[in-house]
mmCIF file of C-alpha atoms in Angstrom:
data_model
loop_
_atom_site.group_PDB
_atom_site.id
_atom_site.type_symbol
_atom_site.label_atom_id
_atom_site.label_comp_id
_atom_site.label_asym_id
_atom_site.label_seq_id
_atom_site.Cartn_x
_atom_site.Cartn_y
_atom_site.Cartn_z
ATOM 1 C CA VAL A 857 -10.408 10.640 4.971
ATOM 2 C CA PHE A 858 -9.023 13.347 3.614
ATOM 3 C CA PHE A 859 -8.753 12.092 -0.288
ATOM 4 C CA LEU A 860 -12.663 11.879 -0.115
ATOM 5 C CA ALA A 861 -13.386 16.200 1.368
ATOM 6 C CA ALA A 862 -10.703 16.420 -1.342
ATOM 7 C CA PHE A 863 -12.761 14.771 -3.692
ATOM 8 C CA LEU A 864 -15.700 16.427 -2.272
ATOM 9 C CA PHE A 865 -14.720 20.060 -2.543
ATOM 10 C CA PHE A 866 -13.204 19.832 -6.105
ATOM 11 C CA HIS A 867 -17.015 18.596 -7.014
ATOM 12 C CA LEU A 868 -18.779 21.564 -5.320
ATOM 13 C CA GLY A 869 -16.319 23.799 -6.997
ATOM 14 C CA ARG A 870 -16.832 23.025 -9.954
ATOM 15 C CA THR A 871 -21.474 22.184 -9.988
ATOM 16 C CA CYS A 872 -22.003 25.348 -7.878
ATOM 17 C CA ARG A 873 -22.199 28.650 -9.187
ATOM 18 C CA THR A 874 -21.874 31.388 -7.715
ATOM 19 C CA LEU A 875 -17.271 32.702 -7.547
ATOM 20 C CA ARG A 876 -17.390 33.182 -3.668
ATOM 21 C CA THR A 877 -17.967 29.054 -2.969
ATOM 22 C CA LYS A 878 -15.950 28.294 -5.998
ATOM 23 C CA CYS A 879 -12.966 29.546 -4.966
ATOM 24 C CA PHE A 880 -13.897 29.060 -0.853
ATOM 25 C CA SER A 881 -14.231 24.614 -2.241
ATOM 26 C CA TYR A 882 -11.225 24.544 -4.204
ATOM 27 C CA LEU A 883 -8.907 26.661 -1.337
ATOM 28 C CA ALA A 884 -10.403 23.282 0.427
ATOM 29 C CA CYS A 885 -9.814 20.554 -2.270
ATOM 30 C CA GLY A 886 -5.903 21.967 -1.914
ATOM 31 C CA MET A 887 -5.729 21.410 1.377
ATOM 32 C CA SER A 888 -8.009 18.452 2.204
ATOM 33 C CA LEU A 889 -5.721 17.469 -0.757
ATOM 34 C CA GLY A 890 -1.931 17.924 0.892
ATOM 35 C CA ALA A 891 -3.528 16.344 3.721
ATOM 36 C CA SER A 892 -4.188 14.025 2.854
ATOM 37 C CA LEU A 893 -0.237 14.144 0.652
ATOM 38 C CA ALA A 894 0.806 14.079 4.119
ATOM 39 C CA SER A 895 -1.080 11.069 5.508
ATOM 40 C CA LYS A 896 -0.899 8.312 2.132
ATOM 41 C CA GLU A 897 2.168 9.392 -0.465
ATOM 42 C CA ILE A 898 -0.947 7.056 -2.475
ATOM 43 C CA ALA A 899 -3.044 10.053 -2.524
ATOM 44 C CA ALA A 900 -0.639 11.524 -5.502
ATOM 45 C CA THR A 901 -3.446 9.739 -7.757
ATOM 46 C CA PHE A 902 -5.894 11.963 -7.010
ATOM 47 C CA ILE A 903 -5.580 14.011 -9.747
ATOM 48 C CA LEU A 904 -6.201 10.937 -11.984
ATOM 49 C CA VAL A 905 -9.782 10.310 -9.931
ATOM 50 C CA ALA A 906 -10.732 14.065 -10.475
ATOM 51 C CA ALA A 907 -9.459 14.481 -14.400
ATOM 52 C CA ALA A 908 -11.456 10.392 -14.836
ATOM 53 C CA TYR A 909 -14.481 12.352 -12.880
ATOM 54 C CA GLU A 910 -14.471 15.512 -14.604
ATOM 55 C CA PHE A 911 -13.783 13.607 -18.212
ATOM 56 C CA PHE A 912 -16.753 11.430 -17.393
ATOM 57 C CA PHE A 913 -19.291 13.204 -15.844
ATOM 58 C CA LEU A 914 -18.581 16.945 -15.197
ATOM 59 C CA ARG A 915 -17.668 18.649 -18.542
ATOM 60 C CA ARG A 916 -21.454 17.815 -20.818
ATOM 61 C CA ARG A 917 -23.319 18.256 -17.218
ATOM 62 C CA TYR A 918 -21.289 21.224 -15.855
ATOM 63 C CA PRO A 919 -19.723 23.249 -18.523
ATOM 64 C CA CYS A 920 -17.170 25.457 -17.702
ATOM 65 C CA ARG A 921 -14.800 27.493 -19.040
ATOM 66 C CA LYS A 922 -10.939 26.308 -20.255
ATOM 67 C CA ILE A 923 -8.719 29.099 -17.884
ATOM 68 C CA GLU A 924 -11.037 27.449 -14.897
ATOM 69 C CA THR A 925 -9.857 23.801 -15.749
ATOM 70 C CA ALA A 926 -6.723 24.841 -16.253
ATOM 71 C CA ILE A 927 -5.668 27.056 -13.304
ATOM 72 C CA VAL A 928 -7.617 23.689 -10.684
ATOM 73 C CA PHE A 929 -5.761 20.577 -12.436
ATOM 74 C CA GLY A 930 -2.779 23.405 -13.521
ATOM 75 C CA ALA A 931 -3.033 24.210 -8.595
ATOM 76 C CA LEU A 932 -3.638 20.306 -7.992
ATOM 77 C CA SER A 933 -0.050 19.399 -9.970
ATOM 78 C CA ILE A 934 1.687 22.032 -8.460
ATOM 79 C CA ILE A 935 0.629 20.433 -5.163
ATOM 80 C CA ILE A 936 1.654 17.036 -5.977
ATOM 81 C CA VAL A 937 4.622 17.480 -7.486
ATOM 82 C CA ALA A 938 6.391 19.578 -4.667
ATOM 83 C CA ALA A 939 4.738 16.831 -2.275
ATOM 84 C CA SER A 940 6.305 13.861 -4.033
ATOM 85 C CA VAL A 941 10.096 15.497 -4.502
ATOM 86 C CA VAL A 942 9.712 16.504 -0.608
ATOM 87 C CA PHE A 943 8.725 13.235 0.196
ATOM 88 C CA LEU A 944 11.671 11.384 -2.119
ATOM 89 C CA ARG A 945 13.940 13.773 -0.443
ATOM 90 C CA SER A 946 13.241 13.198 2.979
ATOM 91 C CA THR A 947 12.554 9.322 2.251
ATOM 92 C CA PRO A 948 14.842 7.483 -1.032
ATOM 93 C CA LEU A 949 13.868 5.331 -1.751
ATOM 94 C CA ILE A 950 15.610 1.097 -1.058
ATOM 95 C CA PRO A 951 14.312 -1.451 -3.973
ATOM 96 C CA PRO A 952 13.999 -5.432 -3.401
ATOM 97 C CA LYS A 953 16.494 -7.493 -4.772
ATOM 98 C CA ASN A 954 15.032 -9.962 -6.108
ATOM 99 C CA PHE A 955 12.931 -8.692 -9.155
ATOM 100 C CA THR A 956 13.923 -5.900 -12.121
ATOM 101 C CA ALA A 957 11.674 -3.096 -12.186
ATOM 102 C CA ILE A 958 9.645 -4.924 -15.287
ATOM 103 C CA ASP A 959 9.359 -8.136 -13.913
ATOM 104 C CA ARG A 960 6.711 -5.211 -10.979
ATOM 105 C CA LEU A 961 5.485 -3.721 -13.642
ATOM 106 C CA ILE A 962 4.601 -7.618 -15.198
ATOM 107 C CA SER A 963 3.845 -8.884 -11.908
ATOM 108 C CA GLN A 964 1.093 -5.930 -10.836
ATOM 109 C CA PRO A 965 -2.129 -6.530 -12.977
ATOM 110 C CA ARG A 966 -1.603 -10.172 -11.417
ATOM 111 C CA VAL A 967 -1.677 -8.443 -8.024
ATOM 112 C CA ILE A 968 -4.391 -5.913 -8.862
ATOM 113 C CA ILE A 969 -6.578 -9.700 -9.799
ATOM 114 C CA TYR A 970 -5.977 -10.410 -6.678
ATOM 115 C CA TYR A 971 -6.802 -7.187 -4.999
ATOM 116 C CA LEU A 972 -9.977 -6.895 -6.793
ATOM 117 C CA SER A 973 -11.187 -11.398 -6.047
ATOM 118 C CA VAL A 974 -10.431 -10.192 -1.607
ATOM 119 C CA ALA A 975 -12.417 -7.355 -2.237
ATOM 120 C CA PHE A 976 -15.290 -9.442 -3.469
ATOM 121 C CA PHE A 977 -14.375 -12.687 -2.093
ATOM 122 C CA PRO A 978 -12.083 -12.295 1.384
ATOM 123 C CA ARG A 979 -11.049 -15.791 1.979
ATOM 124 C CA ARG A 980 -9.382 -16.117 4.376
ATOM 125 C CA ASP A 981 -5.963 -17.977 3.207
ATOM 126 C CA ALA A 982 -5.510 -14.998 0.960
ATOM 127 C CA ILE A 983 -5.584 -12.359 3.611
ATOM 128 C CA ALA A 984 -1.959 -11.963 5.626
ATOM 129 C CA VAL A 985 -0.393 -8.814 7.581
ATOM 130 C CA ASP A 986 2.483 -8.872 5.120
ATOM 131 C CA TYR A 987 1.730 -11.255 1.803
ATOM 132 C CA ASP A 988 4.406 -13.138 -0.468
ATOM 133 C CA PHE A 989 3.451 -12.859 -3.800
ATOM 134 C CA ALA A 990 6.193 -13.732 -5.959
ATOM 135 C CA PRO A 991 7.127 -11.616 -8.841
ATOM 136 C CA SER A 992 7.030 -12.594 -12.637
ATOM 137 C CA LYS A 993 9.878 -13.437 -14.394
ATOM 138 C CA GLY A 994 8.575 -13.425 -17.569
ATOM 139 C CA MET A 995 5.325 -13.317 -19.865
ATOM 140 C CA PHE A 996 4.078 -17.405 -18.744
ATOM 141 C CA SER A 997 6.126 -17.301 -15.691
ATOM 142 C CA PRO A 998 3.846 -17.699 -14.182
ATOM 143 C CA ALA A 999 0.921 -19.068 -16.038
ATOM 144 C CA GLY A 1000 -1.064 -16.648 -15.315
ATOM 145 C CA THR A 1001 1.024 -13.088 -15.827
ATOM 146 C CA MET A 1002 -0.385 -12.894 -19.895
ATOM 147 C CA ALA A 1003 -4.264 -13.424 -19.164
ATOM 148 C CA SER A 1004 -3.783 -11.578 -15.929
ATOM 149 C CA ILE A 1005 -2.176 -8.220 -18.608
ATOM 150 C CA PHE A 1006 -5.146 -8.708 -20.764
ATOM 151 C CA ILE A 1007 -7.474 -9.316 -18.079
ATOM 152 C CA VAL A 1008 -6.458 -5.634 -16.736
ATOM 153 C CA ILE A 1009 -6.272 -4.489 -20.214
ATOM 154 C CA GLY A 1010 -9.517 -5.352 -20.966
ATOM 155 C CA LEU A 1011 -11.444 -4.513 -18.076
ATOM 156 C CA LEU A 1012 -9.549 -0.708 -17.900
ATOM 157 C CA LEU A 1013 -10.597 -0.586 -20.924
ATOM 158 C CA TRP A 1014 -14.263 -1.762 -20.873
ATOM 159 C CA SER A 1015 -14.543 0.081 -17.820
ATOM 160 C CA MET A 1016 -13.547 3.906 -18.969
ATOM 161 C CA ARG A 1017 -15.857 2.701 -22.595
ATOM 162 C CA LYS A 1018 -19.026 2.610 -19.298
ATOM 163 C CA ALA A 1019 -18.695 5.502 -17.063
ATOM 164 C CA ALA A 1020 -17.771 7.665 -20.484
ATOM 165 C CA SER A 1021 -21.919 6.296 -21.065
ATOM 166 C CA GLY A 1022 -22.858 8.635 -17.702
ATOM 167 C CA VAL A 1023 -24.975 8.157 -14.038
ATOM 168 C CA THR A 1024 -27.975 6.529 -16.480
ATOM 169 C CA SER A 1025 -26.534 3.828 -17.787
ATOM 170 C CA GLY A 1026 -24.400 2.444 -15.383
ATOM 171 C CA GLY A 1027 -22.053 4.765 -15.606
ATOM 172 C CA ILE A 1028 -21.084 5.419 -11.631
ATOM 173 C CA SER A 1029 -20.025 0.990 -11.372
ATOM 174 C CA TRP A 1030 -18.200 1.653 -14.677
ATOM 175 C CA PHE A 1031 -16.714 5.016 -13.059
ATOM 176 C CA GLY A 1032 -15.800 2.671 -9.685
ATOM 177 C CA LEU A 1033 -13.952 0.709 -11.550
ATOM 178 C CA VAL A 1034 -11.747 3.463 -13.224
ATOM 179 C CA TRP A 1035 -10.921 5.044 -9.323
ATOM 180 C CA PHE A 1036 -10.060 1.428 -8.345
ATOM 181 C CA PHE A 1037 -7.710 1.146 -11.375
ATOM 182 C CA SER A 1038 -6.363 5.533 -10.723
ATOM 183 C CA THR A 1039 -5.978 4.473 -7.417
ATOM 184 C CA SER A 1040 -3.875 1.821 -7.490
ATOM 185 C CA ALA A 1041 -1.722 3.318 -10.512
ATOM 186 C CA ILE A 1042 1.753 4.455 -9.123
ATOM 187 C CA GLU A 1043 1.643 1.311 -6.484
ATOM 188 C CA ALA A 1044 1.260 -0.921 -10.034
ATOM 189 C CA SER A 1045 3.823 0.773 -11.528
ATOM 190 C CA PHE A 1046 6.954 -0.113 -12.162
ATOM 191 C CA LEU A 1047 8.836 1.537 -8.351
ATOM 192 C CA ARG A 1048 10.460 -0.284 -7.596
ATOM 193 C CA LEU A 1049 7.880 -0.425 -3.985
ATOM 194 C CA GLU A 1050 7.122 -4.080 -2.447
ATOM 195 C CA LEU A 1051 4.613 -5.975 -4.886
ATOM 196 C CA ALA A 1052 2.123 -6.020 -3.083
ATOM 197 C CA PHE A 1053 -0.040 -5.063 0.556
ATOM 198 C CA LEU A 1054 -3.521 -5.180 1.419
ATOM 199 C CA HIS A 1055 -3.530 -1.975 3.068
ATOM 200 C CA ARG A 1056 -2.895 -0.429 -0.300
ATOM 201 C CA THR A 1057 -6.118 -0.986 -1.252
ATOM 202 C CA TYR A 1058 -8.154 1.143 0.965
ATOM 203 C CA LEU A 1059 -8.783 3.292 -1.509
ATOM 204 C CA PRO A 1060 -9.433 1.523 -4.392
ATOM 205 C CA SER A 1061 -11.789 -0.610 -2.810
ATOM 206 C CA VAL A 1062 -14.472 2.647 -3.265
ATOM 207 C CA LEU A 1063 -15.763 0.558 -5.902
ATOM 208 C CA LEU A 1064 -17.517 -1.079 -3.816
ATOM 209 C CA PRO A 1065 -19.452 2.001 -2.328
ATOM 210 C CA LEU A 1066 -19.894 3.136 -5.989
ATOM 211 C CA LEU A 1067 -21.160 -0.433 -6.738
ATOM 212 C CA GLY A 1068 -23.537 -0.560 -4.637
ATOM 213 C CA ALA A 1069 -24.899 2.966 -4.802
ATOM 214 C CA ASP A 1070 -25.230 2.317 -8.804
ATOM 215 C CA ILE A 1071 -27.314 -0.350 -8.438
ATOM 216 C CA HIS A 1072 -29.629 0.688 -5.518
ATOM 217 C CA THR A 1073 -30.198 3.793 -7.771
ATOM 218 C CA ALA A 1074 -31.160 1.842 -10.710
ATOM 219 C CA SER A 1075 -33.206 -1.048 -9.104
ATOM 220 C CA SER A 1076 -36.978 -0.978 -8.923
ATOM 221 C CA ARG A 1077 -38.322 -0.618 -5.191
ATOM 222 C CA ARG A 1078 -38.737 -3.919 -4.670
ATOM 223 C CA ALA A 1079 -34.903 -4.580 -5.826
ATOM 224 C CA ARG A 1080 -33.577 -2.135 -3.329
ATOM 225 C CA LEU A 1081 -35.838 -3.796 -0.607
ATOM 226 C CA ILE A 1082 -33.457 -7.305 -1.330
ATOM 227 C CA LEU A 1083 -30.579 -5.248 -1.620
ATOM 228 C CA LEU A 1084 -30.583 -4.609 1.328
ATOM 229 C CA VAL A 1085 -30.906 -6.985 3.105
ATOM 230 C CA ALA A 1086 -27.908 -8.379 0.639
ATOM 231 C CA THR A 1087 -26.065 -6.168 1.867
ATOM 232 C CA PHE A 1088 -26.385 -6.114 5.909
ATOM 233 C CA ALA A 1089 -26.597 -9.782 5.007
ATOM 234 C CA ALA A 1090 -23.501 -9.666 3.858
ATOM 235 C CA VAL A 1091 -22.495 -7.469 6.153
ATOM 236 C CA ALA A 1092 -22.844 -9.326 9.251
ATOM 237 C CA ALA A 1093 -21.237 -11.843 7.270
ATOM 238 C CA LEU A 1094 -17.289 -9.360 7.195
ATOM 239 C CA MET A 1095 -18.324 -9.034 11.014
ATOM 240 C CA ALA A 1096 -18.695 -12.449 12.058
ATOM 241 C CA MET A 1097 -15.615 -12.632 9.778
ATOM 242 C CA THR A 1098 -13.259 -9.977 11.373
ATOM 243 C CA ARG A 1099 -14.673 -11.308 14.359
ATOM 244 C CA ALA A 1100 -13.030 -14.145 14.415
ATOM 245 C CA GLU A 1101 -9.623 -13.355 12.579
ATOM 246 C CA SER A 1102 -9.500 -11.111 15.601
ATOM 247 C CA THR A 1103 -10.006 -14.154 18.189
ATOM 248 C CA SER A 1104 -7.060 -15.791 16.053
ATOM 249 C CA TRP A 1105 -4.938 -13.281 16.071
ATOM 250 C CA ARG A 1106 -5.058 -12.757 19.750
ATOM 251 C CA SER A 1107 -1.257 -11.689 20.870
ATOM 252 C CA PRO A 1108 1.151 -10.233 18.487
ATOM 253 C CA GLU A 1109 3.317 -14.094 18.282
ATOM 254 C CA ALA A 1110 0.002 -15.687 16.639
ATOM 255 C CA VAL A 1111 -0.571 -12.991 14.075
ATOM 256 C CA TRP A 1112 3.450 -13.621 12.304
ATOM 257 C CA LEU A 1113 2.755 -17.221 13.137
ATOM 258 C CA ASP A 1114 -0.308 -16.678 10.826
ATOM 259 C CA THR A 1115 1.686 -14.977 8.610
ATOM 260 C CA LEU A 1116 4.878 -17.577 8.294
ATOM 261 C CA LYS A 1117 2.535 -19.744 7.082
ATOM 262 C CA SER A 1118 1.248 -17.639 3.840
ATOM 263 C CA SER A 1119 4.846 -16.288 3.635
ATOM 264 C CA PRO A 1120 7.512 -18.978 4.839
ATOM 265 C CA SER A 1121 10.111 -16.635 2.200
ATOM 266 C CA LYS A 1122 9.704 -13.180 3.805
ATOM 267 C CA PRO A 1123 12.538 -12.023 5.911
ATOM 268 C CA ARG A 1124 10.415 -9.161 7.065
ATOM 269 C CA VAL A 1125 8.041 -11.959 9.005
ATOM 270 C CA LEU A 1126 10.831 -14.754 9.502
ATOM 271 C CA LEU A 1127 12.318 -11.334 12.291
ATOM 272 C CA ASN A 1128 9.727 -10.134 13.745
ATOM 273 C CA LEU A 1129 8.573 -13.178 14.106
ATOM 274 C CA GLY A 1130 12.327 -13.134 15.670
ATOM 275 C CA VAL A 1131 12.551 -10.031 17.885
ATOM 276 C CA ILE A 1132 8.646 -11.377 19.934
ATOM 277 C CA LYS A 1133 11.043 -14.925 20.926
ATOM 278 C CA GLU A 1134 13.516 -13.137 22.110
ATOM 279 C CA ASN A 1135 11.620 -10.374 23.943
ATOM 280 C CA SER A 1136 10.175 -12.739 25.460
ATOM 281 C CA GLY A 1137 12.677 -15.122 26.393
ATOM 282 C CA ARG A 1138 13.418 -17.929 23.590
ATOM 283 C CA VAL A 1139 16.299 -16.115 22.285
ATOM 284 C CA ALA A 1140 17.291 -19.498 20.974
ATOM 285 C CA GLU A 1141 14.422 -19.444 18.523
ATOM 286 C CA ALA A 1142 14.700 -16.199 16.877
ATOM 287 C CA LYS A 1143 18.263 -16.330 16.279
ATOM 288 C CA GLU A 1144 17.587 -19.209 14.272
ATOM 289 C CA LEU A 1145 14.950 -16.993 12.495
ATOM 290 C CA TYR A 1146 17.114 -14.969 11.945
ATOM 291 C CA HIS A 1147 19.622 -16.340 10.639
ATOM 292 C CA ARG A 1148 17.266 -18.083 7.954
ATOM 293 C CA ALA A 1149 15.996 -14.250 7.379
ATOM 294 C CA GLU A 1150 19.861 -13.160 7.206
ATOM 295 C CA GLU A 1151 20.107 -16.726 4.942
ATOM 296 C CA LEU A 1152 16.599 -15.511 2.410
ATOM 297 C CA ALA A 1153 17.343 -11.701 2.050
ATOM 298 C CA PRO A 1154 21.883 -10.724 2.975
ATOM 299 C CA GLN A 1155 21.530 -7.731 1.245
ATOM 300 C CA ILE A 1156 19.294 -5.949 4.371
ATOM 301 C CA TYR A 1157 21.637 -5.497 7.560
ATOM 302 C CA SER A 1158 19.016 -6.464 9.931
ATOM 303 C CA GLY A 1159 19.270 -9.892 10.012
ATOM 304 C CA HIS A 1160 22.521 -9.239 10.768
ATOM 305 C CA LEU A 1161 21.979 -6.502 13.327
ATOM 306 C CA PHE A 1162 20.134 -9.270 15.357
ATOM 307 C CA ILE A 1163 22.416 -11.407 14.878
ATOM 308 C CA GLY A 1164 25.218 -9.797 15.942
ATOM 309 C CA VAL A 1165 23.170 -7.956 18.851
ATOM 310 C CA VAL A 1166 21.895 -11.611 20.240
ATOM 311 C CA CYS A 1167 26.015 -12.980 20.220
ATOM 312 C CA LEU A 1168 26.694 -9.416 21.458
ATOM 313 C CA ASN A 1169 24.264 -10.419 24.648
ATOM 314 C CA GLU A 1170 26.109 -13.444 24.637
ATOM 315 C CA LYS A 1171 29.585 -12.560 24.465
ATOM 316 C CA ASP A 1172 29.968 -14.046 22.119
ATOM 317 C CA ILE A 1173 32.378 -10.919 20.204
ATOM 318 C CA GLU A 1174 32.892 -13.014 17.217
ATOM 319 C CA CYS A 1175 30.268 -13.308 15.968
ATOM 320 C CA ALA A 1176 28.727 -9.720 16.764
ATOM 321 C CA ASN A 1177 31.577 -7.961 15.141
ATOM 322 C CA ARG A 1178 31.012 -10.142 12.234
ATOM 323 C CA GLU A 1179 27.242 -9.771 11.967
ATOM 324 C CA ILE A 1180 27.927 -5.736 13.289
ATOM 325 C CA SER A 1181 30.006 -4.620 11.614
ATOM 326 C CA ILE A 1182 28.159 -6.078 8.506
ATOM 327 C CA ALA A 1183 25.095 -4.231 9.497
ATOM 328 C CA LYS A 1184 27.371 -1.008 9.698
ATOM 329 C CA SER A 1185 28.753 -1.479 6.054
ATOM 330 C CA LEU A 1186 25.193 -1.833 4.647
ATOM 331 C CA ALA A 1187 23.241 1.289 6.605
ATOM 332 C CA PRO A 1188 26.523 3.176 7.938
ATOM 333 C CA ASN A 1189 24.377 5.781 8.696
ATOM 334 C CA ASP A 1190 21.115 3.983 10.733
ATOM 335 C CA TYR A 1191 20.910 4.623 14.473
ATOM 336 C CA LEU A 1192 19.894 1.011 16.191
ATOM 337 C CA VAL A 1193 23.473 -0.205 13.840
ATOM 338 C CA ASN A 1194 25.651 2.826 15.588
ATOM 339 C CA TYR A 1195 24.753 2.102 18.703
ATOM 340 C CA ASN A 1196 25.156 -1.337 18.617
ATOM 341 C CA TYR A 1197 28.626 -0.707 16.463
ATOM 342 C CA GLY A 1198 29.610 1.341 20.118
ATOM 343 C CA ARG A 1199 28.325 -1.743 22.513
ATOM 344 C CA LEU A 1200 30.630 -3.258 20.265
ATOM 345 C CA LEU A 1201 33.857 -1.222 20.403
ATOM 346 C CA ILE A 1202 32.945 -0.752 24.238
ATOM 347 C CA GLU A 1203 33.157 -5.125 24.450
ATOM 348 C CA LEU A 1204 37.131 -5.153 22.263
ATOM 349 C CA GLY A 1205 37.464 -2.109 24.084
ATOM 350 C CA ARG A 1206 38.025 0.260 22.061
ATOM 351 C CA ILE A 1207 36.162 2.794 24.594
ATOM 352 C CA PRO A 1208 37.073 6.079 22.945
ATOM 353 C CA ASP A 1209 36.319 4.698 19.497
ATOM 354 C CA SER A 1210 32.775 4.190 20.977
ATOM 355 C CA LEU A 1211 31.309 7.491 21.943
ATOM 356 C CA GLU A 1212 31.421 8.964 18.605
ATOM 357 C CA PHE A 1213 28.606 5.488 18.105
ATOM 358 C CA SER A 1214 27.558 5.236 21.632
ATOM 359 C CA LEU A 1215 26.148 8.910 22.747
#
């Protein structure tokens, strides 16, 4: 919402004529952008969307002095850079271990194709809370890597060329694709974040209403009526799918069991399902899931910690000492690790040493 509000105020600032309205609109744009950045880091892509909108639609219809453009984009850049510095200092990135930055970069075209396919054809088997997306390890591993790269580059260049043609010849639809690629830019870059999450598509999916709006404005009255009926039919179908999904995900355990089917090798899925089983008293099942997660990702402290806590509760001090000590070495500043390390020290009879960690 804040991102879209910033975009609206940017448009108002660029298209209005009075200085007072311009100043108010640009100030509101900056405040909305700041709120958006505080909500989600992906808002840093706003500068790309605004620059594309300026280039494709505003510079010819609403020409302005270069000093205004420089001040506005300079101020927006300062806001984004400042927010990025604050975020990186407070939340250091912990890169996944199973792929390199280059692996991630060549994997992202496949991820983009996956996002587009889900946006237009939301298949049940492609939707999960935590999707296990295999990284590309070369241009032909897996086979679709090279083809996805060419498709994404071709779509990007074609959409930029078409968007530049203007509103009257379908430019809004093609700008929607530029919007999609721009708002995916950070999470589709070489930064070693997790490969794919469907929640990353909420801003890129603005492509769909932009596409619908363009078709509506370019169509005849009869075609608009057909489009309206088709839209309501699609909405009804999606509502039915959502209801069916909410029924199948009737409990937290059902959600993670369903996710486990599509992501059997995802440690986070195993750990979350294990916590649910442990909280419901099925400790043996939980412990098995924790061990599977630990085998898949021994560098993640959570698996070691959860196993250690189970062992500690069962008074298996040797197992608890081994696992919690490993978790302590992997995450020495984590609150839960230190708290349970203090509990372990108490069980080992080192009560004075435990005070540092238990309080």
